[in-house]
Amino acid sequence: MKTAVYPGTFDPVTNGHIDIIERASKLFDRLYVLVGENPQKETTFTAEDRVEMLKNALKKHSSRVSVEHFEGLLLDYAKKKRSNVIVRGLRAISDFEYEFQRAQFNREFAKDIETIFIMTKDDYAFLSSSIIKEIAMFGGSVKGFVPEIVEKKLKEKFRK
Ligand code: COA
């Protein structure tokens, strides 16, 4: 059985992430979407909210995809899930250096875990969770860029 993990902060999940999940799920028997913390970033949504939004957005998707929160090192969690593949999305050349460094680091510490990259669909190449939050914060529409549940949660958050 081929198992992969797709980690991210997902603060919040965008349609760019959903596209990667849909495409990655066709390549593996089981895909764990892992909601984690990047210590360099403070999140807008709590871990529970981020997991809930992902679960809601993926409820009509394959039962081979599951969403979990994780703490600690990604490599340790991937091993716990018996996964030897890490999936990451690549949007543009600007992502490359950052992702290259992380993939190299991960390989150094776990030789049997491979990182694979899926190129983001053109339509989402410019998307990021930060830009979505910035638009929503100033009352702009994010329709079509994020799942409906995220649109609703962003409205609630920034109305306050
Ligand atoms: N479509 C749209 N946006 C995308 C995208 C896609 N396909 N792929 C990535 N992004 C965006 C995200 O929205 C995010 O944007 P933002 O910075 O504006 O919020 C950005 O790209 C990258 O964030 P993300 O994919 O969430 O990853 P990250 O670099 O913040 O890493 C973890 C998050 C949890 C995976 C990482 O910090 C981690 O592994 N933590 C555990 C500790 C650890 O093991 N560290 C060592 C790692 S080598």
PDB file of C-alpha atoms and ligand atoms in Angstrom:
ATOM      1  CA  MET A   1       0.000   0.000   0.000  1.00  0.00           C
ATOM      2  CA  LYS A   2       1.444   3.376  -1.056  1.00  0.00           C
ATOM      3  CA  THR A   3       0.927   6.065   1.569  1.00  0.00           C
ATOM      4  CA  ALA A   4       1.856   9.749   1.319  1.00  0.00           C
ATOM      5  CA  VAL A   5       1.585  12.808   3.519  1.00  0.00           C
ATOM      6  CA  TYR A   6       0.765  16.313   2.312  1.00  0.00           C
ATOM      7  CA  PRO A   7       1.779  18.729   5.092  1.00  0.00           C
ATOM      8  CA  GLY A   8       1.051  22.427   5.380  1.00  0.00           C
ATOM      9  CA  THR A   9      -0.138  25.147   7.668  1.00  0.00           C
ATOM     10  CA  PHE A  10      -3.394  25.547   5.694  1.00  0.00           C
ATOM     11  CA  ASP A  11      -4.167  28.912   7.313  1.00  0.00           C
ATOM     12  CA  PRO A  12      -6.646  28.676   5.590  1.00  0.00           C
ATOM     13  CA  VAL A  13      -6.855  25.999   2.889  1.00  0.00           C
ATOM     14  CA  THR A  14      -7.229  27.419  -0.629  1.00  0.00           C
ATOM     15  CA  ASN A  15      -8.436  25.891  -3.895  1.00  0.00           C
ATOM     16  CA  GLY A  16      -4.747  25.648  -4.839  1.00  0.00           C
ATOM     17  CA  HIS A  17      -4.222  23.189  -1.969  1.00  0.00           C
ATOM     18  CA  ILE A  18      -7.420  21.292  -2.882  1.00  0.00           C
ATOM     19  CA  ASP A  19      -6.143  20.904  -6.451  1.00  0.00           C
ATOM     20  CA  ILE A  20      -2.877  19.385  -5.155  1.00  0.00           C
ATOM     21  CA  ILE A  21      -4.812  17.049  -2.814  1.00  0.00           C
ATOM     22  CA  GLU A  22      -7.095  15.856  -5.641  1.00  0.00           C
ATOM     23  CA  ARG A  23      -4.189  15.146  -7.923  1.00  0.00           C
ATOM     24  CA  ALA A  24      -1.988  13.538  -5.244  1.00  0.00           C
ATOM     25  CA  SER A  25      -4.842  11.292  -4.079  1.00  0.00           C
ATOM     26  CA  LYS A  26      -4.894   9.630  -7.508  1.00  0.00           C
ATOM     27  CA  LEU A  27      -1.257   8.590  -7.097  1.00  0.00           C
ATOM     28  CA  PHE A  28      -1.506   6.937  -3.671  1.00  0.00           C
ATOM     29  CA  ASP A  29      -3.669   4.386  -1.876  1.00  0.00           C
ATOM     30  CA  ARG A  30      -3.821   6.657   1.159  1.00  0.00           C
ATOM     31  CA  LEU A  31      -3.101  10.374   1.513  1.00  0.00           C
ATOM     32  CA  TYR A  32      -2.811  12.060   4.898  1.00  0.00           C
ATOM     33  CA  VAL A  33      -3.309  15.810   4.757  1.00  0.00           C
ATOM     34  CA  LEU A  34      -1.321  16.989   7.770  1.00  0.00           C
ATOM     35  CA  VAL A  35      -2.119  20.290   9.401  1.00  0.00           C
ATOM     36  CA  GLY A  36       0.980  21.472  11.200  1.00  0.00           C
ATOM     37  CA  GLU A  37       2.677  24.500  12.631  1.00  0.00           C
ATOM     38  CA  ASN A  38       5.464  26.505  11.072  1.00  0.00           C
ATOM     39  CA  PRO A  39       7.225  28.055  14.087  1.00  0.00           C
ATOM     40  CA  GLN A  40       8.112  31.114  11.968  1.00  0.00           C
ATOM     41  CA  LYS A  41       4.460  31.945  11.288  1.00  0.00           C
ATOM     42  CA  GLU A  42       1.704  32.944  13.648  1.00  0.00           C
ATOM     43  CA  THR A  43      -1.598  31.530  12.455  1.00  0.00           C
ATOM     44  CA  THR A  44      -4.871  33.420  12.024  1.00  0.00           C
ATOM     45  CA  PHE A  45      -7.015  30.313  12.566  1.00  0.00           C
ATOM     46  CA  THR A  46      -6.624  27.772  15.373  1.00  0.00           C
ATOM     47  CA  ALA A  47      -5.472  24.252  14.553  1.00  0.00           C
ATOM     48  CA  GLU A  48      -9.032  22.992  15.193  1.00  0.00           C
ATOM     49  CA  ASP A  49     -10.476  25.528  12.726  1.00  0.00           C
ATOM     50  CA  ARG A  50      -7.885  24.685  10.073  1.00  0.00           C
ATOM     51  CA  VAL A  51      -8.613  20.959  10.390  1.00  0.00           C
ATOM     52  CA  GLU A  52     -12.376  21.551  10.371  1.00  0.00           C
ATOM     53  CA  MET A  53     -12.223  23.712   7.224  1.00  0.00           C
ATOM     54  CA  LEU A  54     -10.166  21.071   5.414  1.00  0.00           C
ATOM     55  CA  LYS A  55     -12.467  18.236   6.490  1.00  0.00           C
ATOM     56  CA  ASN A  56     -15.503  20.181   5.349  1.00  0.00           C
ATOM     57  CA  ALA A  57     -13.916  21.103   2.007  1.00  0.00           C
ATOM     58  CA  LEU A  58     -12.912  17.480   1.402  1.00  0.00           C
ATOM     59  CA  LYS A  59     -16.118  15.774   2.546  1.00  0.00           C
ATOM     60  CA  LYS A  60     -17.139  14.804  -0.997  1.00  0.00           C
ATOM     61  CA  HIS A  61     -13.638  13.674  -1.889  1.00  0.00           C
ATOM     62  CA  SER A  62     -12.099  10.213  -1.891  1.00  0.00           C
ATOM     63  CA  SER A  63     -12.295   8.218   1.347  1.00  0.00           C
ATOM     64  CA  ARG A  64      -8.595   7.510   0.833  1.00  0.00           C
ATOM     65  CA  VAL A  65      -7.874  11.095   1.943  1.00  0.00           C
ATOM     66  CA  SER A  66      -7.838  11.937   5.639  1.00  0.00           C
ATOM     67  CA  VAL A  67      -7.015  15.104   7.568  1.00  0.00           C
ATOM     68  CA  GLU A  68      -5.033  15.150  10.808  1.00  0.00           C
ATOM     69  CA  HIS A  69      -3.299  17.700  12.990  1.00  0.00           C
ATOM     70  CA  PHE A  70       0.322  16.985  13.881  1.00  0.00           C
ATOM     71  CA  GLU A  71       2.886  18.393  16.253  1.00  0.00           C
ATOM     72  CA  GLY A  72       6.641  17.959  16.288  1.00  0.00           C
ATOM     73  CA  LEU A  73       8.849  17.035  13.368  1.00  0.00           C
ATOM     74  CA  LEU A  74       7.194  16.154  10.084  1.00  0.00           C
ATOM     75  CA  LEU A  75       9.597  13.252   9.503  1.00  0.00           C
ATOM     76  CA  ASP A  76       8.619  11.630  12.792  1.00  0.00           C
ATOM     77  CA  TYR A  77       4.935  11.937  11.983  1.00  0.00           C
ATOM     78  CA  ALA A  78       5.407  10.602   8.434  1.00  0.00           C
ATOM     79  CA  LYS A  79       7.146   7.527   9.895  1.00  0.00           C
ATOM     80  CA  LYS A  80       4.323   7.092  12.389  1.00  0.00           C
ATOM     81  CA  LYS A  81       1.872   7.023   9.484  1.00  0.00           C
ATOM     82  CA  ARG A  82       4.149   4.517   7.666  1.00  0.00           C
ATOM     83  CA  SER A  83       4.542   6.944   4.808  1.00  0.00           C
ATOM     84  CA  ASN A  84       7.705   7.263   2.770  1.00  0.00           C
ATOM     85  CA  VAL A  85       6.503  10.092   0.523  1.00  0.00           C
ATOM     86  CA  ILE A  86       6.034  13.792   1.319  1.00  0.00           C
ATOM     87  CA  VAL A  87       3.983  15.717  -1.249  1.00  0.00           C
ATOM     88  CA  ARG A  88       4.503  19.456  -1.719  1.00  0.00           C
ATOM     89  CA  GLY A  89       2.997  21.874  -4.228  1.00  0.00           C
ATOM     90  CA  LEU A  90       5.233  24.117  -6.323  1.00  0.00           C
ATOM     91  CA  ARG A  91       3.701  27.349  -7.564  1.00  0.00           C
ATOM     92  CA  ALA A  92       6.592  29.250  -9.081  1.00  0.00           C
ATOM     93  CA  ILE A  93      10.362  29.396  -9.301  1.00  0.00           C
ATOM     94  CA  SER A  94      10.299  31.499  -6.138  1.00  0.00           C
ATOM     95  CA  ASP A  95       9.098  28.446  -4.152  1.00  0.00           C
ATOM     96  CA  PHE A  96      11.998  26.359  -5.372  1.00  0.00           C
ATOM     97  CA  GLU A  97      14.833  27.452  -3.097  1.00  0.00           C
ATOM     98  CA  TYR A  98      12.760  27.135   0.068  1.00  0.00           C
ATOM     99  CA  GLU A  99      11.370  23.748  -0.916  1.00  0.00           C
ATOM    100  CA  PHE A 100      14.779  22.509  -2.089  1.00  0.00           C
ATOM    101  CA  GLN A 101      16.321  23.292   1.295  1.00  0.00           C
ATOM    102  CA  ARG A 102      13.518  21.510   3.175  1.00  0.00           C
ATOM    103  CA  ALA A 103      13.603  18.461   0.911  1.00  0.00           C
ATOM    104  CA  GLN A 104      17.404  18.199   1.287  1.00  0.00           C
ATOM    105  CA  PHE A 105      17.138  18.495   5.041  1.00  0.00           C
ATOM    106  CA  ASN A 106      14.462  15.826   5.195  1.00  0.00           C
ATOM    107  CA  ARG A 107      16.493  13.460   3.009  1.00  0.00           C
ATOM    108  CA  GLU A 108      19.534  13.973   5.211  1.00  0.00           C
ATOM    109  CA  PHE A 109      17.627  12.771   8.253  1.00  0.00           C
ATOM    110  CA  ALA A 110      15.461  10.081   6.631  1.00  0.00           C
ATOM    111  CA  LYS A 111      16.998   8.545   3.524  1.00  0.00           C
ATOM    112  CA  ASP A 112      13.983   6.377   2.834  1.00  0.00           C
ATOM    113  CA  ILE A 113      11.504   9.294   2.698  1.00  0.00           C
ATOM    114  CA  GLU A 114      11.194  11.036  -0.674  1.00  0.00           C
ATOM    115  CA  THR A 115       9.708  14.480  -1.262  1.00  0.00           C
ATOM    116  CA  ILE A 116       7.765  14.781  -4.497  1.00  0.00           C
ATOM    117  CA  PHE A 117       6.497  18.023  -6.020  1.00  0.00           C
ATOM    118  CA  ILE A 118       3.265  18.627  -7.883  1.00  0.00           C
ATOM    119  CA  MET A 119       3.115  21.717 -10.053  1.00  0.00           C
ATOM    120  CA  THR A 120       0.167  23.903  -9.168  1.00  0.00           C
ATOM    121  CA  LYS A 121      -2.460  24.512 -11.843  1.00  0.00           C
ATOM    122  CA  ASP A 122      -1.870  27.825 -13.682  1.00  0.00           C
ATOM    123  CA  ASP A 123      -5.122  29.243 -12.275  1.00  0.00           C
ATOM    124  CA  TYR A 124      -3.727  28.994  -8.723  1.00  0.00           C
ATOM    125  CA  ALA A 125      -0.061  29.838  -9.328  1.00  0.00           C
ATOM    126  CA  PHE A 126      -0.452  33.277  -7.710  1.00  0.00           C
ATOM    127  CA  LEU A 127      -2.518  32.102  -4.722  1.00  0.00           C
ATOM    128  CA  SER A 128      -1.360  31.965  -1.117  1.00  0.00           C
ATOM    129  CA  SER A 129      -3.147  31.830   2.196  1.00  0.00           C
ATOM    130  CA  SER A 130      -1.710  35.251   3.162  1.00  0.00           C
ATOM    131  CA  ILE A 131      -3.008  37.000   0.054  1.00  0.00           C
ATOM    132  CA  ILE A 132      -6.447  35.468   0.606  1.00  0.00           C
ATOM    133  CA  LYS A 133      -6.510  36.778   4.193  1.00  0.00           C
ATOM    134  CA  GLU A 134      -5.382  40.230   3.079  1.00  0.00           C
ATOM    135  CA  ILE A 135      -8.165  40.481   0.477  1.00  0.00           C
ATOM    136  CA  ALA A 136     -10.780  39.206   2.948  1.00  0.00           C
ATOM    137  CA  MET A 137      -9.551  41.563   5.686  1.00  0.00           C
ATOM    138  CA  PHE A 138     -10.234  44.571   3.478  1.00  0.00           C
ATOM    139  CA  GLY A 139     -13.659  43.326   2.439  1.00  0.00           C
ATOM    140  CA  GLY A 140     -12.689  41.944  -0.985  1.00  0.00           C
ATOM    141  CA  SER A 141     -14.247  38.828  -2.505  1.00  0.00           C
ATOM    142  CA  VAL A 142     -12.304  35.552  -2.369  1.00  0.00           C
ATOM    143  CA  LYS A 143     -15.027  33.564  -4.140  1.00  0.00           C
ATOM    144  CA  GLY A 144     -13.581  30.943  -6.475  1.00  0.00           C
ATOM    145  CA  PHE A 145     -10.211  30.941  -4.727  1.00  0.00           C
ATOM    146  CA  VAL A 146     -11.172  29.106  -1.547  1.00  0.00           C
ATOM    147  CA  PRO A 147     -13.781  26.470  -0.548  1.00  0.00           C
ATOM    148  CA  GLU A 148     -17.172  27.873   0.514  1.00  0.00           C
ATOM    149  CA  ILE A 149     -16.582  27.051   4.194  1.00  0.00           C
ATOM    150  CA  VAL A 150     -13.388  29.140   4.154  1.00  0.00           C
ATOM    151  CA  GLU A 151     -15.200  32.067   2.537  1.00  0.00           C
ATOM    152  CA  LYS A 152     -17.753  31.911   5.352  1.00  0.00           C
ATOM    153  CA  LYS A 153     -15.132  31.596   8.123  1.00  0.00           C
ATOM    154  CA  LEU A 154     -13.117  34.508   6.730  1.00  0.00           C
ATOM    155  CA  LYS A 155     -16.242  36.714   6.674  1.00  0.00           C
ATOM    156  CA  GLU A 156     -16.986  35.794  10.291  1.00  0.00           C
ATOM    157  CA  LYS A 157     -13.393  36.410  11.376  1.00  0.00           C
ATOM    158  CA  PHE A 158     -12.944  39.794   9.743  1.00  0.00           C
ATOM    159  CA  ARG A 159     -16.447  41.120  10.448  1.00  0.00           C
ATOM    160  CA  LYS A 160     -15.308  41.315  14.087  1.00  0.00           C
TER     161      LYS A 160
HETATM  162  N1  COA B   1      -1.756  26.642  -3.684  1.00  0.00           N
HETATM  163  C1  COA B   1      -1.859  27.762  -2.984  1.00  0.00           C
HETATM  164  N2  COA B   1      -1.022  28.115  -2.008  1.00  0.00           N
HETATM  165  C2  COA B   1      -0.044  27.267  -1.706  1.00  0.00           C
HETATM  166  C3  COA B   1       0.138  26.051  -2.386  1.00  0.00           C
HETATM  167  C4  COA B   1      -0.781  25.754  -3.417  1.00  0.00           C
HETATM  168  N3  COA B   1      -0.676  24.646  -4.108  1.00  0.00           N
HETATM  169  N4  COA B   1       1.203  25.426  -1.866  1.00  0.00           N
HETATM  170  C5  COA B   1       1.676  26.212  -0.900  1.00  0.00           C
HETATM  171  N5  COA B   1       0.930  27.323  -0.794  1.00  0.00           N
HETATM  172  C6  COA B   1       1.176  28.454   0.091  1.00  0.00           C
HETATM  173  C7  COA B   1       0.544  28.377   1.420  1.00  0.00           C
HETATM  174  O1  COA B   1      -0.747  28.918   1.390  1.00  0.00           O
HETATM  175  C8  COA B   1       1.495  29.219   2.239  1.00  0.00           C
HETATM  176  O2  COA B   1       1.221  30.578   2.013  1.00  0.00           O
HETATM  177  P1  COA B   1       1.341  31.682   3.134  1.00  0.00           P
HETATM  178  O3  COA B   1       2.791  31.688   3.542  1.00  0.00           O
HETATM  179  O4  COA B   1       0.882  32.898   2.429  1.00  0.00           O
HETATM  180  O5  COA B   1       0.446  31.262   4.259  1.00  0.00           O
HETATM  181  C9  COA B   1       2.862  28.927   1.638  1.00  0.00           C
HETATM  182  O6  COA B   1       2.578  28.498   0.339  1.00  0.00           O
HETATM  183  C10 COA B   1       3.672  27.843   2.269  1.00  0.00           C
HETATM  184  O7  COA B   1       3.064  27.318   3.349  1.00  0.00           O
HETATM  185  P2  COA B   1       2.741  25.828   3.680  1.00  0.00           P
HETATM  186  O8  COA B   1       2.544  25.002   2.455  1.00  0.00           O
HETATM  187  O9  COA B   1       1.667  25.804   4.667  1.00  0.00           O
HETATM  188  O10 COA B   1       4.072  25.282   4.284  1.00  0.00           O
HETATM  189  P3  COA B   1       5.042  25.840   5.336  1.00  0.00           P
HETATM  190  O11 COA B   1       6.272  26.099   4.603  1.00  0.00           O
HETATM  191  O12 COA B   1       4.478  26.918   6.181  1.00  0.00           O
HETATM  192  O13 COA B   1       5.275  24.539   6.235  1.00  0.00           O
HETATM  193  C11 COA B   1       4.772  22.747   7.705  1.00  0.00           C
HETATM  194  C12 COA B   1       4.328  24.089   7.113  1.00  0.00           C
HETATM  195  C13 COA B   1       3.811  22.425   8.812  1.00  0.00           C
HETATM  196  C14 COA B   1       4.714  21.673   6.649  1.00  0.00           C
HETATM  197  C15 COA B   1       6.252  22.853   8.191  1.00  0.00           C
HETATM  198  O14 COA B   1       6.463  24.024   8.925  1.00  0.00           O
HETATM  199  C16 COA B   1       6.670  21.659   9.025  1.00  0.00           C
HETATM  200  O15 COA B   1       7.013  20.610   8.486  1.00  0.00           O
HETATM  201  N6  COA B   1       6.594  21.827  10.373  1.00  0.00           N
HETATM  202  C17 COA B   1       6.963  20.771  11.319  1.00  0.00           C
HETATM  203  C18 COA B   1       8.378  20.971  11.848  1.00  0.00           C
HETATM  204  C19 COA B   1       9.401  20.386  10.917  1.00  0.00           C
HETATM  205  O16 COA B   1       9.456  19.177  10.686  1.00  0.00           O
HETATM  206  N7  COA B   1      10.264  21.259  10.402  1.00  0.00           N
HETATM  207  C20 COA B   1      11.352  20.895   9.525  1.00  0.00           C
HETATM  208  C21 COA B   1      10.927  20.900   8.113  1.00  0.00           C
HETATM  209  S1  COA B   1      12.277  20.580   7.022  1.00  0.00           S
END
